[in-house]
Coordinates of C-alpha atoms in Angstrom, one line a residue:
X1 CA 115.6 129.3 85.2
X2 CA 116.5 126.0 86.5
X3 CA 117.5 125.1 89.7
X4 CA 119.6 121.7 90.4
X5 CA 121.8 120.3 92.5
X6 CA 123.0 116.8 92.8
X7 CA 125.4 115.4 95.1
X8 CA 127.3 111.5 95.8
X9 CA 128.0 111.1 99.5
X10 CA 127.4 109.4 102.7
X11 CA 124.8 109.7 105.7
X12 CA 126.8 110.9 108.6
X13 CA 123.4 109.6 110.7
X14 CA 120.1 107.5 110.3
X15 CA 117.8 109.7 108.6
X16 CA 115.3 111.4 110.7
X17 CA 111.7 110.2 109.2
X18 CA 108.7 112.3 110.0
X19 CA 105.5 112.4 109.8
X20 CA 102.9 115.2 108.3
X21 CA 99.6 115.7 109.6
X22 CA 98.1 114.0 106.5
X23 CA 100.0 111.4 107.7
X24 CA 102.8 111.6 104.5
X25 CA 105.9 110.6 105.1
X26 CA 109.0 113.3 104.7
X27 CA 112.8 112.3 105.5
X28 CA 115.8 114.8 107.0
X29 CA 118.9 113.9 106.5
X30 CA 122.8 115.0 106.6
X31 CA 124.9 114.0 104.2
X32 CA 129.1 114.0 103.9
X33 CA 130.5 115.0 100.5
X34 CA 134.1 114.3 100.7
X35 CA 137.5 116.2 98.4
X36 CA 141.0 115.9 98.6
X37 CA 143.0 118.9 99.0
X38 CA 146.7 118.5 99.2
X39 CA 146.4 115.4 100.4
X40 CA 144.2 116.1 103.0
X41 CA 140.4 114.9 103.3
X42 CA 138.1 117.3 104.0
X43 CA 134.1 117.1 104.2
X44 CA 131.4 119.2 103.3
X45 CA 127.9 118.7 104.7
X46 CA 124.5 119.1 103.6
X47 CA 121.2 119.2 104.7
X48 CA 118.5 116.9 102.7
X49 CA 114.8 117.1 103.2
X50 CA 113.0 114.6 101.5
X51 CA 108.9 115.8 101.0
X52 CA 108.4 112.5 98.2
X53 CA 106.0 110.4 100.7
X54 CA 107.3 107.1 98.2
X55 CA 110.6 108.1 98.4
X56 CA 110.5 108.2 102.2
X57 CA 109.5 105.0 102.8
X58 CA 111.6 103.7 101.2
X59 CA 114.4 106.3 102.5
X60 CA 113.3 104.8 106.5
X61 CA 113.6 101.1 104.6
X62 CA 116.8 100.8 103.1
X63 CA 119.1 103.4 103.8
X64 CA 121.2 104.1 107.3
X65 CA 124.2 105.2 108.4
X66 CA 127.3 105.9 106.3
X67 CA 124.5 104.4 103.0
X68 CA 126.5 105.7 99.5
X69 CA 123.7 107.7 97.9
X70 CA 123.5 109.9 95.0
X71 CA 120.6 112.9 95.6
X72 CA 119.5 115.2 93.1
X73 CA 117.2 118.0 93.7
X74 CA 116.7 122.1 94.0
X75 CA 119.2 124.4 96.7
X76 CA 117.5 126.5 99.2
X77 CA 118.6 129.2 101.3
X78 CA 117.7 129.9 104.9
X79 CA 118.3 133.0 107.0
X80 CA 117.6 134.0 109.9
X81 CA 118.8 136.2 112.7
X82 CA 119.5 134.9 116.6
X83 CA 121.3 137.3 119.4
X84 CA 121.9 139.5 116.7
X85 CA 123.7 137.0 114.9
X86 CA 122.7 136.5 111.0
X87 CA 122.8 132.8 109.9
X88 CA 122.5 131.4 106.3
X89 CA 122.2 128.2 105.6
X90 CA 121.4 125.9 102.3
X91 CA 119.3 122.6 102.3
X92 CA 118.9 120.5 99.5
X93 CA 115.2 119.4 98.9
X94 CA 114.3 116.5 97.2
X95 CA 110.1 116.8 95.7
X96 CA 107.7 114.7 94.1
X97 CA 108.8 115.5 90.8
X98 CA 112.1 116.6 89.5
X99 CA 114.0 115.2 92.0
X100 CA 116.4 112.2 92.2
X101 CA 118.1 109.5 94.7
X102 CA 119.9 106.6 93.7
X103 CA 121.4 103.9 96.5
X104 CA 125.0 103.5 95.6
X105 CA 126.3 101.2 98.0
X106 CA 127.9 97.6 96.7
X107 CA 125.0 94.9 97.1
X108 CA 125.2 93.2 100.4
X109 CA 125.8 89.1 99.9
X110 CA 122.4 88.1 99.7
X111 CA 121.3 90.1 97.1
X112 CA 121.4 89.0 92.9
X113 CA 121.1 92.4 91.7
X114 CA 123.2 95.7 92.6
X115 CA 121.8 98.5 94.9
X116 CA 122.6 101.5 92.6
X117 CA 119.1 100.9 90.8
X118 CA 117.9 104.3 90.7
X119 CA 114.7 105.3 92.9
X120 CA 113.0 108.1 91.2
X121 CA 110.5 110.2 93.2
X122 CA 108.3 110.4 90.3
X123 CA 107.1 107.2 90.0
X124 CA 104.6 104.8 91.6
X125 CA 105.4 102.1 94.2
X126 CA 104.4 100.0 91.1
X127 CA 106.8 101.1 88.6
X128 CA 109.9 100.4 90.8
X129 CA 111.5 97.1 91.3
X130 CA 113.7 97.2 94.1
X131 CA 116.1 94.4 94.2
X132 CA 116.7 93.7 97.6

C-alpha cells in the first residue's frame, strides 16, 4: 500500500520551527488550500509537520507567511477524546525520504533564477542549489 498526499497552497502563518533534543530541526506548519464553489472561495486547512532536519532549515530560511508551496508527503490520523468529546484530525507529514516540497512563489526582483526549484528532503545540503 502506498500512502500520498500532495497539496499546492499557502501558509496562513510563519511556520513554527522546533527543535529535538538531538538538536534536529522539525517545522509545523498550516497551510490554506483554496476551491471555488459557485462562485464562492472557500478554504481548506491542513496541518504540515516537517521531521526532514535539511528541509527545515531551509523551511525557517525561505518560507513565511502566505509563501505558494507545493508539499507532498503521507496523511495521518489523530484521535483523541476531551470532555467526552471525540476529535479526529489529519496532518500531513513530510520525512526524510519520500517526501516532497517545492517553493512556488514568483522570484522576488533580485533573484536570476525562479523559486519553484524543487527542494527534495532526500537529498544533501550539497546536491541542492538554491537560487536565491
Amino acid at each position: 500500500m502506498y500512502n500520498v498526499i500532495t497539496l499546492i497552497g499557502n501558509l496562513g502563518a510563519d511556520p513554527d520551527i522546533k527543535t529535538r533534543d538531538n538538536g534536529d530541526k522539525y517545522a509545523v506548519f498550516n497551510l490554506a488550500t483554496h476551491k471555488t464553489v459557485r462562485g464562492e472561495k472557500m478554504t481548506d486547512w491542513h496541518r504540515v509537520i516537517v521531521w526532514d532536519n535539511v528541509l527545515a532549515e531551509r523551511i525557517e530560511k525561505y518560507i513565511s507567511k502566505g509563501s505558494k508551496i507545493l508539499v507532498q508527503g503521507r496523511l495521518t490520523y489523530n484521535q483523541w477524546e476531551k470532555d467526552g468529546n471525540k476529535t479526529k484530525t489529519a496532518e500531513i507529514h513530510l520525512d526524510r525520504f519520500e517526501s516532497k516540497m517545492e517553493m512556488m512563489d514568483s522570484k522576488p526582483d533580485n533573484v536570476s533564477a525562479p523559486r519553484s526549484e524543487p527542494v527534495s528532503s532526500n537529498t544533501s545540503d550539497d546536491d541542492v542549489h538554491i537560487p536565491f
